[in-house]
Amino acid sequence: MSMGLVVIVGPPGSGKTTVGRALAEALGAAFRDADADIVATAGKPIADIFVDDGEEHFRALEREAVRRAVAEHDGVLALGGGAVLAADTRKLLADVPVVHLRVDLAEAVRRNEIDKGRPLLQVNPRATLRRLLEERLPLYREVADIEVDTTGRDVADLTAEIAAKLGVRTVVVGDAEAPYPVLIGRGTVERLPEFLGKAARVAVLHTESTALLAERVGSLLPEGVEATLMELPDAEDGKTVAVAEQCWDALGAEGFTRTDLVVGVGGGAVTDLAGFVAACWLRGVAVVHVPTSLLGAVDAAVGGKTGVNTAAGKNLVGAFHPPRAVLVDLDNFATLPRRDLAAGLAEVVKAGFIADPVILDLVERDPEAALDAADPVVAELVERAIAVKAEVVASDLKEGGLRAILNYGHTFAHAIEKLEKYRWRHGDAVAVGMVYAAHLNALTGRVDLVDRTKAVLESLGLPVAYEAGRWDDLLQAMLIDKKNTGATQRFVLLDALAAPVVVDDVTAEQQREAYERLVG
Ligand SMILES: NC(=O)c1ccc[n+]([C@@H]2O[C@H](COP(=O)([O-])OP(=O)(O)OC[C@H]3O[C@@H](n4cnc5c(N)ncnc54)[C@H](O)[C@@H]3O)[C@@H](O)[C@H]2O)c1
Ligand SMILES: O=C(O)C(=O)C[C@@H](O)[C@H](O)[C@H](O)COP(=O)(O)O
């Protein structure tokens, strides 16, 4: 079976070859060493290439060897310590899982004394190694998805850690100023201790449905870090100012300071509320999200929008407050009711219509698989939907422009939620909202995706119609949509599949006609 490529980088003496070989064996994969390829091509040892032809020539051979190995190899590939100096090589590694092996100076010196013959370490090895470690650390970190400190560690132990972490993919979200990782995989919740910062207290916000996991989160905290579990009312009942105020009271009673941490463990309602509580407490403390619903994982917990519902409407009170990290643990979906899984798929399908039609192909090919949390296609759908969101959020953190496309279907959806007093699942409302938007696309002379939209949503058991006779109330609710500017309504529509536009010229007649076509 093909496992794909895993690349190992690190300074001289970090154990790239030893750990790389052991990892390949553990994964049942082939091992390849880019330095060995260079030696084979040049027909002489690396030390001789340096002496005879110079470092520049060696680097050129290295770039080519790495390029070829990355293109060809299926398994574990170890690179020479200086390979990351080349910008081309770093670019090449952007889409490949890369493991960075760290080592401290003293141990690197010891290991290099045993393994003599490295051309750059012949003279003054300690000072040279110190310089190499310092200079190259940012470059290793730039390419790495996983970092492991090898100092004083046993090879078998290291290999097991890397193999476990490789099951996890990291997507970086946020803009260049404040990037944060979204870890996607199985068992990612165990990684929480990496994101505690200086917290001495952690407030774990959850609902009854996620109480066991919240306890598990509490038990992951190291000694000296205290957990306070706060159980919220379920679903939208927990997304209120009153509930937020109770949380703030509890934080005050516990003496939460600016270095402490809020963790949201639950569906989108919990992570929206937890983010909002964190955004306002002391004008902003860190929050880590552990989304437990599919919708939370692909959307609510990612992107930094937080908020509550009020009588005025859905999510009208809130703040942009990006999390410190998001731990998407695919195992958490095992207990999620099928109807909630389907609701989450509505936002996944939205990502398909606005940006990644492969999502639609995957769902259409086998809707039952998409509804089975254990099926590998769910992991792929989660990754693809998060990738769509990450790309949009990176270029427009606070919805100054492009980010509005994530709101496809939401104008009508939020109106339904308000009319239904937040008793509808958000994903169900988004499904109907996308059918409404599809009618508007067709009515405004854009693209006709009505049948495809209805078919894919119906195949997941999602609603595609709304009751008749509610137009005046729906319009009233849509008039206070956040995307509107003054009295001008703005809608996200599609010029074509995966070609979203934000428009402000949809007429009152077109809006009403789309509703008439939608009613069941
Ligand atoms: N901030 C954003 O960018 C953003 C994006 C999309 C949606 N949202 C918000 O997210 C909310 C919807 O999220 P949701 O669909 O997750 O709803 P939800 O949080 O209400 O969860 C749905 C139901 O599933 C239960 N549940 C959650 N995880 C479970 C698990 N692992 N096992 C068993 N039951 C579980 C919950 O208790 C709840 O009853 C809405 O309020 C919506 O506005 C926010
Ligand atoms: O992240 C965004 O931006 C979105 O619009 C994602 C939506 O899917 C999500 O439902 C969000 O909560 C809606 O945001 P809002 O600003 O319209 O409340």
XYZ file of C-alpha atoms and ligand atoms in Angstrom:
582
model
C 0.000 0.000 0.000
C 1.301 3.492 -0.829
C 1.884 5.678 2.233
C 2.986 8.821 0.409
C 6.081 10.813 1.191
C 7.386 11.884 4.610
C 10.491 14.072 4.701
C 12.902 14.316 7.629
C 14.946 17.480 8.151
C 17.248 18.626 10.927
C 20.790 19.714 11.729
C 23.860 17.471 11.608
C 23.657 15.004 14.467
C 19.898 15.159 14.881
C 19.564 11.528 13.766
C 17.888 11.970 10.392
C 19.261 8.749 8.937
C 18.869 6.612 12.060
C 15.389 7.850 12.921
C 14.381 7.958 9.248
C 15.300 4.266 8.788
C 13.495 3.256 11.995
C 10.438 5.278 11.008
C 10.343 3.714 7.555
C 10.496 0.284 9.146
C 7.740 1.153 11.624
C 5.527 2.430 8.819
C 6.339 -0.490 6.529
C 7.735 1.973 3.994
C 10.929 2.445 1.985
C 13.738 4.688 3.240
C 15.761 6.988 0.992
C 18.635 9.286 1.864
C 19.125 12.313 -0.379
C 22.835 12.472 0.592
C 23.294 8.891 -0.623
C 21.720 9.881 -3.956
C 24.242 12.731 -4.286
C 27.146 10.393 -3.583
C 25.844 7.958 -6.198
C 25.456 10.701 -8.811
C 28.852 12.294 -8.148
C 30.629 8.986 -7.777
C 32.534 10.167 -4.694
C 31.922 10.909 -0.989
C 30.388 14.240 0.021
C 33.628 15.346 1.721
C 35.440 14.902 -1.637
C 32.775 16.894 -3.510
C 33.355 19.793 -1.080
C 37.153 19.600 -1.476
C 37.254 19.007 -5.262
C 34.297 21.074 -6.475
C 33.312 23.437 -3.640
C 30.171 23.895 -1.556
C 28.266 25.716 -4.290
C 28.568 22.760 -6.624
C 27.488 20.433 -3.822
C 24.387 22.574 -3.147
C 23.433 22.439 -6.829
C 23.728 18.630 -6.792
C 21.725 18.594 -3.564
C 18.876 20.721 -4.966
C 18.565 18.404 -7.942
C 18.785 15.249 -5.792
C 16.045 16.520 -3.479
C 13.835 17.601 -6.376
C 14.110 14.149 -7.931
C 13.599 12.267 -4.664
C 10.536 14.329 -3.699
C 9.007 13.637 -7.115
C 9.818 9.913 -7.102
C 9.875 8.580 -3.588
C 7.035 6.896 -1.743
C 8.172 6.493 1.869
C 10.540 8.246 4.253
C 13.127 10.612 2.776
C 15.950 12.106 4.863
C 17.503 15.339 3.593
C 20.988 16.646 4.315
C 21.208 19.243 7.077
C 21.678 22.175 4.679
C 19.078 21.200 2.084
C 16.564 23.685 3.512
C 18.927 26.586 2.714
C 17.570 26.509 -0.843
C 14.345 28.494 -1.250
C 13.314 26.164 -4.125
C 13.609 23.174 -1.838
C 11.600 24.857 0.907
C 8.876 25.630 -1.630
C 8.908 22.023 -2.794
C 8.284 20.861 0.774
C 5.254 23.094 1.325
C 2.716 20.354 0.532
C 4.643 17.406 1.976
C 4.541 16.206 5.605
C 7.901 17.230 7.038
C 9.357 16.127 10.374
C 11.950 18.376 11.988
C 14.336 16.572 14.335
C 15.757 18.961 16.921
C 18.820 18.365 19.041
C 20.591 20.523 21.590
C 24.134 21.740 21.011
C 25.913 19.486 23.505
C 24.314 16.340 22.152
C 24.857 17.428 18.536
C 28.583 17.892 19.312
C 28.749 14.444 20.940
C 26.961 12.727 18.068
C 29.130 14.461 15.449
C 32.327 13.463 17.252
C 31.289 9.841 16.910
C 30.316 10.309 13.256
C 33.311 12.216 11.849
C 33.718 13.117 8.191
C 31.181 15.923 7.827
C 32.840 18.546 5.631
C 31.455 21.624 7.402
C 32.513 20.370 10.842
C 36.200 19.683 10.355
C 37.379 22.927 11.984
C 36.084 24.289 15.279
C 33.094 21.928 15.290
C 31.400 23.292 18.431
C 31.256 26.903 17.237
C 30.263 25.816 13.728
C 27.488 23.615 15.040
C 26.188 26.401 17.275
C 26.025 28.720 14.261
C 24.356 26.087 12.062
C 21.753 25.291 14.722
C 20.908 28.970 15.195
C 20.877 29.911 11.520
C 18.918 26.964 10.274
C 16.309 26.596 13.027
C 13.880 29.097 11.425
C 14.246 27.326 8.075
C 13.536 23.892 9.545
C 10.529 25.376 11.294
C 9.323 27.022 8.107
C 9.027 23.661 6.331
C 8.108 21.392 9.235
C 4.649 20.120 10.139
C 5.954 18.199 13.141
C 8.864 19.033 15.441
C 10.407 16.475 17.773
C 13.267 17.045 20.198
C 15.641 14.088 19.893
C 17.957 15.104 22.747
C 18.401 12.210 25.166
C 15.671 10.206 23.441
C 15.569 6.575 22.499
C 15.099 5.870 18.751
C 12.143 3.510 19.265
C 10.386 6.039 21.466
C 10.986 8.846 18.976
C 9.768 6.723 16.107
C 6.531 5.898 17.919
C 5.923 9.587 18.650
C 6.496 10.636 15.055
C 4.348 7.804 13.681
C 1.485 8.882 15.954
C 1.844 12.535 15.013
C 1.950 11.756 11.303
C -1.682 10.709 11.493
C -2.354 14.383 12.098
C -2.430 17.059 9.429
C -1.900 20.683 10.378
C -3.534 23.550 8.493
C -2.397 27.031 9.421
C -5.227 29.542 9.628
C -5.306 33.267 10.291
C -3.240 35.964 8.642
C 0.542 36.435 8.644
C 0.394 38.427 11.903
C -1.511 35.854 13.924
C -1.362 32.380 12.388
C -2.692 29.452 14.402
C -2.703 25.705 13.775
C -5.732 23.560 13.113
C -4.730 19.968 13.854
C -6.837 17.396 12.005
C -6.608 13.707 12.788
C -7.344 11.087 15.398
C -6.352 11.693 18.995
C -5.469 15.353 18.417
C -7.110 16.329 21.706
C -4.103 14.745 23.459
C -2.002 17.593 22.017
C -3.734 20.207 24.223
C -0.765 20.531 26.637
C 1.286 22.036 23.765
C -1.061 25.020 23.659
C -1.371 26.001 27.311
C 1.107 28.860 27.190
C 1.562 30.172 30.724
C -1.926 29.237 31.894
C -2.317 28.324 35.540
C -6.098 27.921 35.145
C -8.095 26.491 32.279
C -11.862 26.960 31.931
C -13.328 24.059 29.949
C -16.710 25.053 28.494
C -18.868 22.148 27.321
C -22.407 20.778 27.185
C -23.870 17.607 28.650
C -23.197 15.819 25.361
C -19.460 16.535 25.631
C -19.048 16.248 29.419
C -16.896 13.099 29.257
C -14.520 14.670 26.774
C -14.349 17.836 28.887
C -13.252 15.674 31.833
C -10.636 14.042 29.621
C -9.412 17.523 28.637
C -9.158 18.438 32.319
C -7.127 15.304 33.000
C -4.608 16.199 30.284
C -3.455 19.294 32.160
C -0.073 19.002 33.858
C 0.333 19.336 37.606
C -0.058 22.913 38.753
C -2.605 23.803 36.049
C -6.130 23.824 37.406
C -9.219 22.947 35.343
C -12.651 24.502 35.927
C -15.395 22.697 34.014
C -18.425 24.796 33.039
C -21.458 23.015 31.620
C -23.558 25.151 29.278
C -27.165 24.697 28.112
C -27.258 22.659 24.899
C -27.063 24.056 21.370
C -28.398 27.582 20.719
C -29.751 27.828 24.294
C -26.131 28.225 25.362
C -25.367 30.981 22.859
C -26.807 33.870 24.860
C -25.505 36.922 26.669
C -26.962 35.537 29.914
C -24.911 32.331 29.621
C -21.789 34.329 28.710
C -22.326 36.470 31.801
C -22.536 33.375 34.011
C -19.217 32.221 32.570
C -17.612 35.611 33.253
C -18.913 35.467 36.833
C -17.302 32.047 37.223
C -14.003 33.263 35.732
C -14.059 36.160 38.186
C -14.742 33.836 41.105
C -11.823 31.626 40.056
C -9.501 34.617 39.612
C -8.792 34.062 35.922
C -5.978 36.295 34.672
C -4.823 37.293 31.223
C -2.439 34.354 30.944
C -5.161 31.809 31.694
C -7.002 29.875 29.023
C -10.534 29.089 27.877
C -11.142 25.792 26.061
C -14.361 25.193 24.125
C -15.272 21.495 23.935
C -18.410 21.006 21.877
C -20.340 21.868 18.754
C -20.386 25.247 17.050
C -22.657 26.723 19.690
C -20.114 25.934 22.426
C -17.077 27.168 20.474
C -18.909 30.376 19.439
C -19.810 31.035 23.095
C -16.392 30.018 24.451
C -14.682 32.282 21.914
C -16.971 35.156 22.864
C -16.390 34.631 26.590
C -12.616 34.610 25.959
C -12.752 37.639 23.646
C -14.417 39.789 26.309
C -12.841 38.540 29.553
C -10.155 41.088 30.524
C -10.605 42.307 26.910
C -9.212 39.087 25.530
C -7.692 35.868 26.836
C -6.570 32.897 24.768
C -9.007 30.231 23.622
C -8.372 26.758 22.226
C -11.224 24.984 20.476
C -11.917 21.256 20.561
C -14.842 21.005 18.130
C -16.904 17.860 18.588
C -19.451 18.305 15.802
C -18.631 18.148 12.114
C -20.001 21.656 11.660
C -17.855 22.971 14.474
C -14.772 21.325 13.017
C -15.127 22.537 9.448
C -16.497 25.958 10.205
C -17.459 27.373 13.605
C -14.218 26.646 15.471
C -12.054 27.803 12.565
C -11.786 31.424 11.526
C -12.116 33.441 14.711
C -15.760 34.541 14.503
C -17.364 34.310 17.933
C -20.735 35.450 19.182
C -24.175 34.998 20.630
C -27.743 35.286 19.391
C -30.026 38.049 20.646
C -33.652 38.969 20.083
C -32.434 41.198 17.229
C -31.024 38.255 15.309
C -28.507 35.490 14.784
C -24.849 36.194 15.739
C -25.468 39.951 15.752
C -23.391 40.382 18.912
C -19.858 39.037 18.861
C -16.194 39.643 18.218
C -13.417 38.451 15.960
C -11.176 36.501 18.314
C -8.939 33.915 16.608
C -8.149 30.847 18.720
C -4.646 29.873 19.798
C -5.230 26.452 18.235
C -8.020 24.170 17.048
C -7.838 20.445 17.778
C -10.057 18.606 15.301
C -10.212 15.069 16.633
C -12.070 12.944 14.087
C -12.765 10.361 16.799
C -15.128 12.845 18.445
C -17.677 12.482 15.652
C -18.347 8.854 16.626
C -21.109 9.861 19.044
C -22.558 12.645 16.917
C -26.175 11.905 15.892
C -26.601 11.337 12.136
C -28.852 14.407 11.813
C -26.115 16.596 13.279
C -23.506 15.021 11.034
C -25.765 15.853 8.067
C -26.158 19.432 9.324
C -22.372 19.748 9.359
C -22.227 18.435 5.814
C -24.366 21.400 4.736
C -21.400 23.718 5.462
C -19.058 21.220 3.757
C -21.286 21.292 0.665
C -21.248 25.108 0.850
C -17.429 25.000 0.630
C -17.893 22.760 -2.424
C -20.161 25.251 -4.207
C -18.082 28.337 -3.450
C -14.569 26.961 -3.947
C -13.884 23.224 -4.148
C -16.247 21.237 -6.403
C -14.315 18.020 -5.640
C -16.249 18.125 -2.361
C -19.503 17.895 -4.324
C -18.170 15.012 -6.417
C -17.179 13.120 -3.270
C -20.568 13.590 -1.598
C -22.532 12.840 -4.776
C -20.515 9.674 -5.400
C -21.444 8.176 -2.028
C -23.649 10.230 0.321
C -23.905 7.319 2.770
C -20.116 7.268 3.167
C -20.163 11.009 3.872
C -22.698 10.298 6.623
C -20.500 7.631 8.221
C -18.106 9.315 10.664
C -15.747 6.325 10.432
C -15.450 6.447 6.632
C -12.153 7.887 5.334
C -14.070 10.201 3.007
C -15.209 12.182 6.061
C -11.588 12.990 6.896
C -11.020 14.142 3.327
C -14.167 16.280 3.369
C -13.117 17.839 6.683
C -9.645 18.657 5.349
C -10.992 20.114 2.126
C -13.616 22.282 3.831
C -11.091 23.582 6.361
C -8.647 24.308 3.544
C -11.289 26.417 1.797
C -12.010 28.351 4.972
C -8.321 28.758 5.810
C -7.547 30.262 2.434
C -10.379 32.779 2.620
C -9.666 33.765 6.227
C -5.944 34.215 5.492
C -6.719 36.959 3.027
C -9.561 38.633 4.912
C -9.546 37.975 8.641
C -12.297 40.422 9.554
C -14.647 40.213 6.574
C -13.601 43.408 4.877
C -14.406 41.822 1.512
C -13.696 38.292 0.256
C -14.639 36.551 3.509
C -18.300 37.292 2.834
C -18.279 34.378 0.354
C -18.304 32.011 3.356
C -21.772 33.404 3.990
C -23.194 31.741 0.839
C -26.753 30.672 1.719
C -26.569 32.347 5.111
C -28.695 35.440 4.484
C -31.832 33.343 4.141
C -30.549 30.749 6.668
C -30.131 33.282 9.468
C -33.616 34.652 8.735
C -35.092 31.139 9.106
C -33.177 30.613 12.359
C -34.551 33.845 13.774
C -38.116 33.046 12.722
C -37.777 29.574 14.203
C -36.473 31.048 17.470
C -33.157 29.205 17.008
C -34.835 25.810 17.192
C -33.630 24.794 13.732
C -30.188 23.284 13.292
C -27.880 25.858 11.722
C -26.834 23.388 9.012
C -30.463 22.665 8.093
C -31.101 26.385 7.706
C -27.946 26.739 5.580
C -29.172 23.899 3.334
C -32.442 25.734 2.647
C -30.510 29.009 2.364
C -28.335 27.521 -0.380
C -31.399 26.441 -2.348
C -32.692 30.012 -2.002
C -29.347 31.368 -3.209
C -29.360 28.874 -6.099
C -32.765 30.236 -7.198
C -31.374 33.782 -6.972
C -28.360 32.726 -9.072
C -30.701 31.496 -11.790
C -33.140 34.404 -11.500
C -30.362 36.981 -11.829
C -29.045 35.339 -15.009
C -26.014 33.690 -13.422
C -25.709 29.930 -13.174
C -28.527 27.429 -12.719
C -27.442 25.046 -9.979
C -30.875 24.598 -8.438
C -31.292 20.911 -9.293
C -27.730 20.018 -8.309
C -28.052 21.914 -5.022
C -31.319 20.226 -4.108
C -30.122 16.777 -5.145
C -26.891 16.821 -3.156
C -28.599 18.195 -0.040
C -31.533 15.775 -0.291
C -29.127 12.855 -0.651
C -27.874 13.795 2.838
C -31.388 14.024 4.256
C -31.201 17.820 4.549
C -34.228 20.091 4.068
C -34.517 21.979 0.771
C -37.779 23.897 1.255
C -39.436 26.237 3.735
C -43.035 26.927 4.615
C -45.236 29.254 2.560
C -46.689 32.545 3.802
C -43.611 33.745 5.753
C -42.096 36.124 3.202
C -42.723 39.401 5.023
C -41.119 38.128 8.227
C -38.192 36.574 6.360
C -37.534 39.824 4.485
C -37.691 41.767 7.726
C -35.027 39.478 9.223
C -32.845 39.661 6.090
C -32.848 43.457 6.260
C -30.566 43.357 9.306
C -28.062 40.917 7.844
C -24.466 41.865 8.759
C -23.433 42.040 5.109
C -25.847 44.861 4.349
C -24.544 48.391 3.998
C -27.115 50.933 5.136
C -30.372 50.161 3.389
C -28.596 48.174 0.654
C -28.931 44.408 0.865
C -25.937 42.335 -0.190
C -26.085 38.687 -1.244
C -23.415 36.113 -1.957
C -24.222 34.499 -5.304
C -22.406 32.310 -7.805
C -21.499 33.466 -11.325
C -20.525 29.856 -11.926
C -19.616 26.843 -9.829
C -16.775 27.922 -7.494
C -17.032 31.524 -8.699
C -18.717 33.438 -5.861
C -19.575 37.130 -6.044
C -21.046 39.577 -3.558
C -23.817 41.600 -5.217
C -26.042 44.468 -4.112
C -28.504 44.646 -6.977
C -30.889 41.764 -6.355
C -34.334 43.282 -6.774
C -37.212 42.900 -4.333
C -39.118 40.934 -7.023
C -36.249 38.509 -7.553
C -35.942 37.951 -3.804
C -39.624 37.215 -3.469
C -39.724 35.041 -6.580
C -36.842 32.932 -5.229
C -38.862 32.392 -2.062
C -41.997 31.418 -4.028
C -39.942 28.838 -5.939
C -38.531 27.500 -2.681
C -41.678 26.934 -0.652
C -42.613 23.302 -0.167
N -18.138 31.122 14.237
C -18.366 30.705 13.025
O -17.642 31.027 12.086
C -19.488 29.755 12.786
C -19.537 29.028 11.602
C -20.571 28.129 11.417
C -21.527 27.955 12.398
N -21.432 28.671 13.543
C -22.403 28.445 14.610
O -22.288 27.098 15.067
C -23.539 26.663 15.579
C -23.909 25.335 14.984
O -22.938 24.368 15.315
P -23.341 22.815 15.474
O -24.028 22.383 14.259
O -22.159 22.108 15.934
O -24.464 22.877 16.573
P -24.435 22.597 18.145
O -23.259 23.142 18.785
O -25.755 23.042 18.616
O -24.329 21.016 18.202
C -25.372 20.258 17.648
C -25.823 19.156 18.625
O -24.833 18.141 18.635
C -24.459 17.852 19.997
N -23.085 17.385 19.940
C -21.983 18.084 19.606
N -20.925 17.281 19.557
C -21.362 16.053 19.896
C -20.720 14.785 19.983
N -19.429 14.614 19.693
N -21.481 13.727 20.350
C -22.808 13.875 20.594
N -23.459 15.032 20.485
C -22.733 16.111 20.131
C -24.699 19.120 20.732
O -24.850 18.872 22.113
C -25.958 19.641 20.050
O -27.086 19.032 20.615
C -24.519 27.741 15.250
O -24.759 28.518 16.380
C -23.827 28.560 14.191
O -24.250 29.889 14.152
C -20.449 29.560 13.760
O -16.637 32.364 8.857
C -17.388 33.062 8.192
O -17.078 34.191 7.820
C -18.717 32.568 7.810
O -19.522 33.299 7.275
C -18.997 31.124 8.084
C -20.469 30.796 8.203
O -20.616 29.483 7.704
C -20.945 30.784 9.651
O -22.233 30.302 9.744
C -20.822 32.083 10.396
O -21.205 31.928 11.732
C -21.700 33.126 9.856
O -21.166 34.305 10.232
P -22.063 35.586 10.390
O -21.056 36.678 10.429
O -22.954 35.669 9.208
O -22.808 35.422 11.642
